[in-house]
Short mmCIF file of N, CA and C in Angstrom, two decimals:
data_model
loop_
_atom_site.label_atom_id
_atom_site.label_comp_id
_atom_site.label_asym_id
_atom_site.label_seq_id
_atom_site.Cartn_x
_atom_site.Cartn_y
_atom_site.Cartn_z
N UNK A 498 70.80 -29.94 240.86
CA UNK A 498 70.37 -28.63 240.42
C UNK A 498 71.40 -28.10 239.42
N UNK A 499 70.91 -27.52 238.35
CA UNK A 499 71.80 -26.98 237.33
C UNK A 499 72.36 -25.64 237.78
N UNK A 500 73.62 -25.40 237.45
CA UNK A 500 74.21 -24.11 237.77
C UNK A 500 73.67 -23.06 236.81
N UNK A 501 73.33 -21.92 237.36
CA UNK A 501 72.85 -20.82 236.53
C UNK A 501 74.04 -20.28 235.73
N UNK A 502 73.74 -19.89 234.50
CA UNK A 502 74.79 -19.31 233.67
C UNK A 502 75.04 -17.86 234.06
N UNK A 503 76.26 -17.43 233.87
CA UNK A 503 76.57 -16.02 234.10
C UNK A 503 75.92 -15.21 232.96
N UNK A 504 75.69 -13.94 233.18
CA UNK A 504 75.01 -13.12 232.16
C UNK A 504 75.70 -13.12 230.80
N UNK A 505 77.02 -13.16 230.78
CA UNK A 505 77.73 -13.16 229.49
C UNK A 505 77.49 -14.46 228.73
N UNK A 506 77.49 -15.58 229.43
CA UNK A 506 77.21 -16.87 228.78
C UNK A 506 75.78 -16.89 228.25
N UNK A 507 74.84 -16.36 229.02
CA UNK A 507 73.45 -16.27 228.55
C UNK A 507 73.36 -15.41 227.30
N UNK A 508 74.08 -14.30 227.28
CA UNK A 508 74.08 -13.41 226.11
C UNK A 508 74.66 -14.14 224.91
N UNK A 509 75.77 -14.85 225.12
CA UNK A 509 76.40 -15.60 224.03
C UNK A 509 75.48 -16.68 223.48
N UNK A 510 74.80 -17.40 224.36
CA UNK A 510 73.86 -18.44 223.90
C UNK A 510 72.72 -17.85 223.10
N UNK A 511 72.19 -16.75 223.58
CA UNK A 511 71.11 -16.08 222.85
C UNK A 511 71.60 -15.63 221.48
N UNK A 512 72.80 -15.07 221.44
CA UNK A 512 73.37 -14.62 220.16
C UNK A 512 73.63 -15.81 219.24
N UNK A 513 74.08 -16.94 219.79
CA UNK A 513 74.32 -18.14 218.99
C UNK A 513 73.02 -18.64 218.38
N UNK A 514 71.96 -18.66 219.18
CA UNK A 514 70.66 -19.10 218.67
C UNK A 514 70.16 -18.18 217.56
N UNK A 515 70.31 -16.89 217.76
CA UNK A 515 69.89 -15.92 216.72
C UNK A 515 70.73 -16.09 215.47
N UNK A 516 72.04 -16.30 215.63
CA UNK A 516 72.92 -16.48 214.47
C UNK A 516 72.50 -17.72 213.68
N UNK A 517 72.24 -18.81 214.36
CA UNK A 517 71.83 -20.04 213.67
C UNK A 517 70.50 -19.81 212.94
N UNK A 518 69.55 -19.23 213.64
CA UNK A 518 68.23 -18.97 213.04
C UNK A 518 68.35 -18.05 211.82
N UNK A 519 69.35 -17.18 211.84
CA UNK A 519 69.57 -16.26 210.72
C UNK A 519 70.45 -16.85 209.62
N UNK A 520 70.85 -18.09 209.76
CA UNK A 520 71.64 -18.75 208.72
C UNK A 520 73.14 -18.65 208.89
N UNK A 521 73.60 -17.98 209.95
CA UNK A 521 75.04 -17.84 210.18
C UNK A 521 75.51 -18.99 211.06
N UNK A 522 75.69 -20.15 210.44
CA UNK A 522 76.05 -21.34 211.20
C UNK A 522 77.45 -21.26 211.78
N UNK A 523 78.39 -20.68 211.01
CA UNK A 523 79.75 -20.54 211.52
C UNK A 523 79.76 -19.60 212.73
N UNK A 524 79.01 -18.53 212.64
CA UNK A 524 78.92 -17.61 213.77
C UNK A 524 78.28 -18.26 214.98
N UNK A 525 77.25 -19.06 214.74
CA UNK A 525 76.58 -19.77 215.84
C UNK A 525 77.55 -20.73 216.52
N UNK A 526 78.33 -21.45 215.72
CA UNK A 526 79.29 -22.39 216.28
C UNK A 526 80.36 -21.66 217.09
N UNK A 527 80.84 -20.55 216.57
CA UNK A 527 81.87 -19.78 217.27
C UNK A 527 81.34 -19.29 218.62
N UNK A 528 80.13 -18.78 218.64
CA UNK A 528 79.54 -18.29 219.88
C UNK A 528 79.31 -19.45 220.86
N UNK A 529 78.86 -20.59 220.35
CA UNK A 529 78.65 -21.76 221.22
C UNK A 529 79.97 -22.22 221.84
N UNK A 530 81.04 -22.21 221.05
CA UNK A 530 82.35 -22.59 221.60
C UNK A 530 82.78 -21.62 222.70
N UNK A 531 82.46 -20.33 222.54
CA UNK A 531 82.80 -19.36 223.59
C UNK A 531 82.05 -19.68 224.89
N UNK A 532 80.81 -20.12 224.75
CA UNK A 532 80.04 -20.51 225.94
C UNK A 532 80.71 -21.70 226.62
N UNK A 533 81.15 -22.68 225.82
CA UNK A 533 81.78 -23.87 226.40
C UNK A 533 83.09 -23.54 227.12
N UNK A 534 83.78 -22.50 226.68
CA UNK A 534 84.98 -22.07 227.39
C UNK A 534 84.63 -21.53 228.77
N UNK A 535 83.46 -20.94 228.90
CA UNK A 535 83.02 -20.37 230.16
C UNK A 535 82.27 -21.39 231.02
N UNK A 536 81.57 -22.31 230.35
CA UNK A 536 80.71 -23.27 231.04
C UNK A 536 80.77 -24.61 230.30
N UNK A 537 81.83 -25.37 230.59
CA UNK A 537 82.02 -26.63 229.86
C UNK A 537 80.82 -27.55 230.09
N UNK A 538 80.43 -28.25 229.05
CA UNK A 538 79.31 -29.16 229.15
C UNK A 538 77.95 -28.52 229.06
N UNK A 539 77.88 -27.24 228.69
CA UNK A 539 76.58 -26.57 228.58
C UNK A 539 75.75 -27.26 227.49
N UNK A 540 74.57 -27.74 227.88
CA UNK A 540 73.72 -28.53 226.98
C UNK A 540 73.32 -27.76 225.73
N UNK A 541 72.94 -26.51 225.88
CA UNK A 541 72.47 -25.75 224.72
C UNK A 541 73.62 -25.46 223.75
N UNK A 542 74.78 -25.12 224.28
CA UNK A 542 75.94 -24.85 223.42
C UNK A 542 76.33 -26.12 222.65
N UNK A 543 76.32 -27.26 223.34
CA UNK A 543 76.63 -28.52 222.68
C UNK A 543 75.58 -28.87 221.62
N UNK A 544 74.32 -28.57 221.92
CA UNK A 544 73.26 -28.84 220.95
C UNK A 544 73.45 -27.98 219.70
N UNK A 545 73.79 -26.72 219.88
CA UNK A 545 74.03 -25.84 218.73
C UNK A 545 75.18 -26.38 217.89
N UNK A 546 76.27 -26.77 218.53
CA UNK A 546 77.41 -27.34 217.80
C UNK A 546 77.00 -28.64 217.09
N UNK A 547 76.18 -29.44 217.72
CA UNK A 547 75.72 -30.69 217.11
C UNK A 547 74.85 -30.44 215.89
N UNK A 548 73.96 -29.49 215.97
CA UNK A 548 73.08 -29.18 214.84
C UNK A 548 73.88 -28.59 213.69
N UNK A 549 74.83 -27.73 213.99
CA UNK A 549 75.68 -27.16 212.95
C UNK A 549 76.47 -28.27 212.26
N UNK A 550 77.03 -29.19 213.04
CA UNK A 550 77.78 -30.31 212.46
C UNK A 550 76.86 -31.21 211.63
N UNK A 551 75.66 -31.45 212.11
CA UNK A 551 74.69 -32.26 211.37
C UNK A 551 74.37 -31.61 210.03
N UNK A 552 74.13 -30.31 210.05
CA UNK A 552 73.86 -29.57 208.81
C UNK A 552 75.03 -29.65 207.83
N UNK A 553 76.24 -29.70 208.37
CA UNK A 553 77.45 -29.73 207.53
C UNK A 553 77.78 -31.15 207.05
N UNK A 554 77.05 -32.14 207.55
CA UNK A 554 77.33 -33.51 207.15
C UNK A 554 78.43 -34.18 207.96
N UNK A 555 78.84 -33.56 209.05
CA UNK A 555 79.86 -34.15 209.92
C UNK A 555 79.14 -34.93 211.02
N UNK A 556 78.72 -36.15 210.68
CA UNK A 556 77.86 -36.91 211.57
C UNK A 556 78.57 -37.40 212.82
N UNK A 557 79.87 -37.63 212.75
CA UNK A 557 80.62 -38.05 213.93
C UNK A 557 80.65 -36.92 214.96
N UNK A 558 80.98 -35.71 214.51
CA UNK A 558 80.99 -34.56 215.43
C UNK A 558 79.58 -34.26 215.93
N UNK A 559 78.61 -34.38 215.04
CA UNK A 559 77.23 -34.12 215.44
C UNK A 559 76.82 -35.04 216.58
N UNK A 560 77.09 -36.31 216.42
CA UNK A 560 76.73 -37.26 217.48
C UNK A 560 77.46 -36.97 218.77
N UNK A 561 78.74 -36.67 218.69
CA UNK A 561 79.52 -36.38 219.90
C UNK A 561 78.91 -35.20 220.66
N UNK A 562 78.64 -34.12 219.94
CA UNK A 562 78.08 -32.92 220.59
C UNK A 562 76.66 -33.16 221.10
N UNK A 563 75.83 -33.82 220.27
CA UNK A 563 74.45 -34.05 220.67
C UNK A 563 74.36 -35.03 221.84
N UNK A 564 75.21 -36.05 221.84
CA UNK A 564 75.23 -36.97 222.98
C UNK A 564 75.69 -36.28 224.26
N UNK A 565 76.64 -35.35 224.13
CA UNK A 565 77.06 -34.55 225.29
C UNK A 565 75.93 -33.67 225.78
N UNK A 566 75.21 -33.05 224.84
CA UNK A 566 74.07 -32.22 225.21
C UNK A 566 73.00 -33.04 225.91
N UNK A 567 72.71 -34.21 225.36
CA UNK A 567 71.67 -35.05 225.95
C UNK A 567 72.09 -35.58 227.32
N UNK A 568 73.38 -35.84 227.51
CA UNK A 568 73.85 -36.29 228.82
C UNK A 568 73.67 -35.18 229.86
N UNK A 569 73.89 -33.93 229.43
CA UNK A 569 73.75 -32.80 230.35
C UNK A 569 72.29 -32.47 230.64
N UNK A 570 71.44 -32.61 229.60
CA UNK A 570 70.04 -32.25 229.75
C UNK A 570 69.23 -33.08 228.76
N UNK A 571 68.81 -34.28 229.17
CA UNK A 571 68.09 -35.17 228.25
C UNK A 571 66.80 -34.55 227.73
N UNK A 572 66.58 -34.69 226.42
CA UNK A 572 65.31 -34.27 225.85
C UNK A 572 65.05 -35.01 224.54
N UNK A 573 63.80 -35.10 224.18
CA UNK A 573 63.37 -35.89 223.03
C UNK A 573 63.92 -35.35 221.72
N UNK A 574 63.94 -34.04 221.55
CA UNK A 574 64.42 -33.46 220.29
C UNK A 574 65.89 -33.78 220.06
N UNK A 575 66.69 -33.70 221.11
CA UNK A 575 68.11 -34.02 220.97
C UNK A 575 68.30 -35.49 220.65
N UNK A 576 67.55 -36.36 221.31
CA UNK A 576 67.62 -37.79 221.00
C UNK A 576 67.26 -38.05 219.54
N UNK A 577 66.25 -37.37 219.05
CA UNK A 577 65.86 -37.54 217.65
C UNK A 577 67.00 -37.12 216.72
N UNK A 578 67.66 -36.01 217.04
CA UNK A 578 68.78 -35.57 216.21
C UNK A 578 69.95 -36.54 216.29
N UNK A 579 70.17 -37.15 217.46
CA UNK A 579 71.19 -38.20 217.58
C UNK A 579 70.84 -39.35 216.63
N UNK A 580 69.57 -39.69 216.59
CA UNK A 580 69.12 -40.74 215.69
C UNK A 580 69.38 -40.39 214.23
N UNK A 581 69.12 -39.14 213.86
CA UNK A 581 69.37 -38.70 212.49
C UNK A 581 70.85 -38.82 212.16
N UNK A 582 71.71 -38.34 213.06
CA UNK A 582 73.15 -38.41 212.82
C UNK A 582 73.62 -39.86 212.73
N UNK A 583 73.12 -40.72 213.61
CA UNK A 583 73.50 -42.13 213.58
C UNK A 583 73.03 -42.79 212.29
N UNK A 584 71.80 -42.49 211.89
CA UNK A 584 71.24 -43.06 210.67
C UNK A 584 72.06 -42.64 209.45
N UNK A 585 72.39 -41.37 209.38
CA UNK A 585 73.15 -40.87 208.23
C UNK A 585 74.57 -41.40 208.19
N UNK A 586 75.09 -41.80 209.33
CA UNK A 586 76.45 -42.37 209.34
C UNK A 586 76.43 -43.89 209.21
N UNK A 587 75.23 -44.46 209.07
CA UNK A 587 75.12 -45.90 208.86
C UNK A 587 74.98 -46.74 210.10
N UNK A 588 74.88 -46.12 211.27
CA UNK A 588 74.72 -46.87 212.53
C UNK A 588 73.23 -47.03 212.81
N UNK A 589 72.62 -48.00 212.13
CA UNK A 589 71.17 -48.17 212.21
C UNK A 589 70.70 -48.63 213.58
N UNK A 590 71.51 -49.40 214.28
CA UNK A 590 71.13 -49.85 215.63
C UNK A 590 71.00 -48.65 216.56
N UNK A 591 72.00 -47.77 216.55
CA UNK A 591 71.96 -46.57 217.40
C UNK A 591 70.83 -45.64 216.97
N UNK A 592 70.61 -45.53 215.66
CA UNK A 592 69.54 -44.67 215.15
C UNK A 592 68.19 -45.16 215.66
N UNK A 593 67.94 -46.45 215.53
CA UNK A 593 66.66 -47.01 215.97
C UNK A 593 66.46 -46.80 217.48
N UNK A 594 67.52 -47.00 218.23
CA UNK A 594 67.42 -46.82 219.69
C UNK A 594 67.10 -45.37 220.04
N UNK A 595 67.77 -44.42 219.38
CA UNK A 595 67.53 -43.01 219.66
C UNK A 595 66.13 -42.59 219.22
N UNK A 596 65.69 -43.04 218.04
CA UNK A 596 64.35 -42.70 217.57
C UNK A 596 63.28 -43.27 218.51
N UNK A 597 63.49 -44.51 218.95
CA UNK A 597 62.53 -45.14 219.85
C UNK A 597 62.44 -44.38 221.16
N UNK A 598 63.58 -44.06 221.73
CA UNK A 598 63.58 -43.31 223.01
C UNK A 598 62.94 -41.94 222.84
N UNK A 599 63.22 -41.29 221.72
CA UNK A 599 62.63 -39.98 221.44
C UNK A 599 61.10 -40.09 221.36
N UNK A 600 60.63 -41.11 220.65
CA UNK A 600 59.19 -41.33 220.56
C UNK A 600 58.58 -41.64 221.91
N UNK A 601 59.25 -42.47 222.69
CA UNK A 601 58.76 -42.81 224.03
C UNK A 601 58.66 -41.58 224.92
N UNK A 602 59.50 -40.59 224.64
CA UNK A 602 59.47 -39.34 225.42
C UNK A 602 58.41 -38.37 224.90
N UNK A 603 57.69 -38.78 223.84
CA UNK A 603 56.56 -37.97 223.38
C UNK A 603 56.78 -37.18 222.11
N UNK A 604 57.86 -37.45 221.38
CA UNK A 604 58.12 -36.71 220.15
C UNK A 604 57.66 -37.54 218.95
N UNK A 605 56.65 -37.08 218.26
CA UNK A 605 56.11 -37.81 217.11
C UNK A 605 57.17 -38.01 216.03
N UNK A 606 58.09 -37.06 215.88
CA UNK A 606 59.16 -37.20 214.89
C UNK A 606 60.03 -38.42 215.16
N UNK A 607 60.19 -38.79 216.41
CA UNK A 607 60.96 -39.98 216.74
C UNK A 607 60.31 -41.23 216.15
N UNK A 608 58.99 -41.36 216.33
CA UNK A 608 58.29 -42.52 215.77
C UNK A 608 58.30 -42.48 214.25
N UNK A 609 58.10 -41.29 213.66
CA UNK A 609 58.11 -41.19 212.20
C UNK A 609 59.48 -41.54 211.64
N UNK A 610 60.54 -41.04 212.26
CA UNK A 610 61.89 -41.36 211.79
C UNK A 610 62.20 -42.84 211.96
N UNK A 611 61.72 -43.44 213.04
CA UNK A 611 61.90 -44.87 213.21
C UNK A 611 61.17 -45.61 212.09
N UNK A 612 59.96 -45.21 211.79
CA UNK A 612 59.19 -45.86 210.73
C UNK A 612 59.91 -45.78 209.38
N UNK A 613 60.50 -44.64 209.10
CA UNK A 613 61.22 -44.47 207.83
C UNK A 613 62.40 -45.43 207.75
N UNK A 614 63.01 -45.72 208.90
CA UNK A 614 64.19 -46.59 208.89
C UNK A 614 63.83 -48.07 208.96
N UNK A 615 62.56 -48.37 209.14
CA UNK A 615 62.12 -49.77 209.27
C UNK A 615 61.41 -50.24 208.01
N UNK A 616 61.09 -51.51 207.96
CA UNK A 616 60.32 -52.12 206.89
C UNK A 616 59.32 -53.09 207.50
N UNK A 617 58.31 -53.44 206.75
CA UNK A 617 57.36 -54.46 207.18
C UNK A 617 56.55 -54.06 208.40
N UNK A 618 56.31 -55.06 209.25
CA UNK A 618 55.47 -54.85 210.43
C UNK A 618 56.05 -53.81 211.39
N UNK A 619 57.38 -53.76 211.51
CA UNK A 619 58.01 -52.77 212.39
C UNK A 619 57.72 -51.35 211.90
N UNK A 620 57.70 -51.15 210.58
CA UNK A 620 57.39 -49.83 210.03
C UNK A 620 55.94 -49.46 210.33
N UNK A 621 55.03 -50.39 210.11
CA UNK A 621 53.62 -50.16 210.40
C UNK A 621 53.44 -49.82 211.88
N UNK A 622 54.09 -50.58 212.75
CA UNK A 622 53.96 -50.35 214.19
C UNK A 622 54.48 -48.97 214.60
N UNK A 623 55.58 -48.54 214.01
CA UNK A 623 56.13 -47.21 214.34
C UNK A 623 55.18 -46.10 213.90
N UNK A 624 54.63 -46.22 212.70
CA UNK A 624 53.66 -45.21 212.26
C UNK A 624 52.42 -45.22 213.15
N UNK A 625 51.99 -46.41 213.57
CA UNK A 625 50.83 -46.47 214.47
C UNK A 625 51.12 -45.80 215.81
N UNK A 626 52.35 -45.95 216.31
CA UNK A 626 52.73 -45.27 217.56
C UNK A 626 52.70 -43.75 217.36
N UNK A 627 53.17 -43.29 216.19
CA UNK A 627 53.14 -41.86 215.89
C UNK A 627 51.70 -41.35 215.86
N UNK A 628 50.82 -42.12 215.26
CA UNK A 628 49.41 -41.71 215.17
C UNK A 628 48.74 -41.74 216.54
N UNK A 629 49.11 -42.69 217.37
CA UNK A 629 48.58 -42.71 218.74
C UNK A 629 48.98 -41.44 219.48
N UNK A 630 50.20 -41.00 219.25
CA UNK A 630 50.71 -39.79 219.90
C UNK A 630 50.09 -38.52 219.30
N UNK A 631 49.90 -38.52 217.98
CA UNK A 631 49.38 -37.33 217.28
C UNK A 631 48.37 -37.79 216.23
N UNK A 632 47.12 -38.02 216.66
CA UNK A 632 46.11 -38.58 215.75
C UNK A 632 45.83 -37.75 214.50
N UNK A 633 46.12 -36.47 214.54
CA UNK A 633 45.84 -35.61 213.39
C UNK A 633 47.09 -35.29 212.58
N UNK A 634 48.13 -36.11 212.71
CA UNK A 634 49.38 -35.90 211.99
C UNK A 634 49.27 -36.49 210.59
N UNK A 635 49.08 -35.63 209.60
CA UNK A 635 48.90 -36.06 208.22
C UNK A 635 50.10 -36.86 207.71
N UNK A 636 51.31 -36.46 208.07
CA UNK A 636 52.51 -37.15 207.58
C UNK A 636 52.55 -38.60 208.07
N UNK A 637 52.14 -38.84 209.31
CA UNK A 637 52.14 -40.20 209.83
C UNK A 637 51.08 -41.05 209.14
N UNK A 638 49.92 -40.47 208.89
CA UNK A 638 48.88 -41.21 208.17
C UNK A 638 49.32 -41.52 206.74
N UNK A 639 49.97 -40.57 206.10
CA UNK A 639 50.46 -40.81 204.73
C UNK A 639 51.53 -41.90 204.72
N UNK A 640 52.45 -41.84 205.68
CA UNK A 640 53.49 -42.87 205.77
C UNK A 640 52.90 -44.24 206.04
N UNK A 641 51.92 -44.29 206.94
CA UNK A 641 51.26 -45.56 207.24
C UNK A 641 50.54 -46.08 206.00
N UNK A 642 49.90 -45.20 205.25
CA UNK A 642 49.23 -45.62 204.02
C UNK A 642 50.22 -46.28 203.06
N UNK A 643 51.38 -45.68 202.90
CA UNK A 643 52.39 -46.26 202.01
C UNK A 643 52.90 -47.60 202.52
N UNK A 644 53.11 -47.68 203.84
CA UNK A 644 53.58 -48.94 204.42
C UNK A 644 52.54 -50.05 204.26
N UNK A 645 51.28 -49.70 204.45
CA UNK A 645 50.21 -50.69 204.29
C UNK A 645 50.05 -51.10 202.83
N UNK A 646 50.20 -50.14 201.93
CA UNK A 646 50.10 -50.46 200.51
C UNK A 646 51.21 -51.43 200.10
N UNK A 647 52.40 -51.22 200.62
CA UNK A 647 53.52 -52.12 200.32
C UNK A 647 53.24 -53.54 200.82
N UNK A 648 52.41 -53.65 201.82
CA UNK A 648 52.03 -54.96 202.37
C UNK A 648 50.76 -55.49 201.72
N UNK A 649 50.27 -54.79 200.71
CA UNK A 649 49.07 -55.16 199.95
C UNK A 649 47.80 -55.10 200.78
N UNK A 650 47.81 -54.27 201.81
CA UNK A 650 46.61 -54.03 202.62
C UNK A 650 45.94 -52.77 202.08
N UNK A 651 45.30 -52.93 200.92
CA UNK A 651 44.78 -51.80 200.15
C UNK A 651 43.67 -51.06 200.89
N UNK A 652 42.80 -51.77 201.56
CA UNK A 652 41.67 -51.12 202.24
C UNK A 652 42.16 -50.19 203.35
N UNK A 653 43.05 -50.69 204.21
CA UNK A 653 43.58 -49.84 205.29
C UNK A 653 44.47 -48.74 204.73
N UNK A 654 45.23 -49.04 203.67
CA UNK A 654 46.07 -48.01 203.04
C UNK A 654 45.21 -46.87 202.53
N UNK A 655 44.11 -47.21 201.87
CA UNK A 655 43.21 -46.18 201.34
C UNK A 655 42.60 -45.34 202.46
N UNK A 656 42.23 -45.99 203.54
CA UNK A 656 41.66 -45.28 204.69
C UNK A 656 42.64 -44.23 205.23
N UNK A 657 43.90 -44.62 205.41
CA UNK A 657 44.89 -43.69 205.96
C UNK A 657 45.31 -42.64 204.93
N UNK A 658 45.34 -42.98 203.66
CA UNK A 658 45.66 -42.00 202.62
C UNK A 658 44.57 -40.93 202.57
N UNK A 659 43.32 -41.35 202.62
CA UNK A 659 42.23 -40.38 202.62
C UNK A 659 42.25 -39.50 203.86
N UNK A 660 42.54 -40.09 204.98
CA UNK A 660 42.64 -39.32 206.22
C UNK A 660 43.78 -38.32 206.13
N UNK A 661 44.92 -38.73 205.59
CA UNK A 661 46.06 -37.82 205.43
C UNK A 661 45.68 -36.63 204.55
N UNK A 662 44.95 -36.89 203.48
CA UNK A 662 44.52 -35.80 202.59
C UNK A 662 43.57 -34.84 203.29
N UNK A 663 42.66 -35.39 204.10
CA UNK A 663 41.72 -34.52 204.83
C UNK A 663 42.43 -33.68 205.89
N UNK A 664 43.46 -34.25 206.49
CA UNK A 664 44.18 -33.53 207.56
C UNK A 664 45.16 -32.50 207.03
N UNK A 665 45.65 -32.71 205.82
CA UNK A 665 46.68 -31.83 205.28
C UNK A 665 46.13 -30.48 204.90
#
């Protein structure tokens, strides 16, 4: 069972979320660090720090914070962000693993991000998994159309391109 946060930590987390949403990333990070002083390992505070680091291009810090957040409270969105940080830092093996796990947990972005990092049949398969999860996702159909076109499967590429246009 997770420990309930004290009211001040809850207030700080809410303020950090509002600060980030309002574009004050430094303020969001400062508030998140205050939460961690009160409640070390808080998943939301670590996630905020991870997203701020990711936005700043500090992929090592982003991964450290996001992996800590995911360890405290696993979720598909955090795994997907871990994949983004790993991919941007050149760790394609870790990126693929995080995107796959994110997709398996039901996040279409995980499958789409995996598809973007793949080529050939693996790319087609990842887009197909995204479409299975979200049949009306125009971006997945468009990506699959491009992947099929690259494989010279013009008929199927055209089918998915037209579907993407109708869905968009």
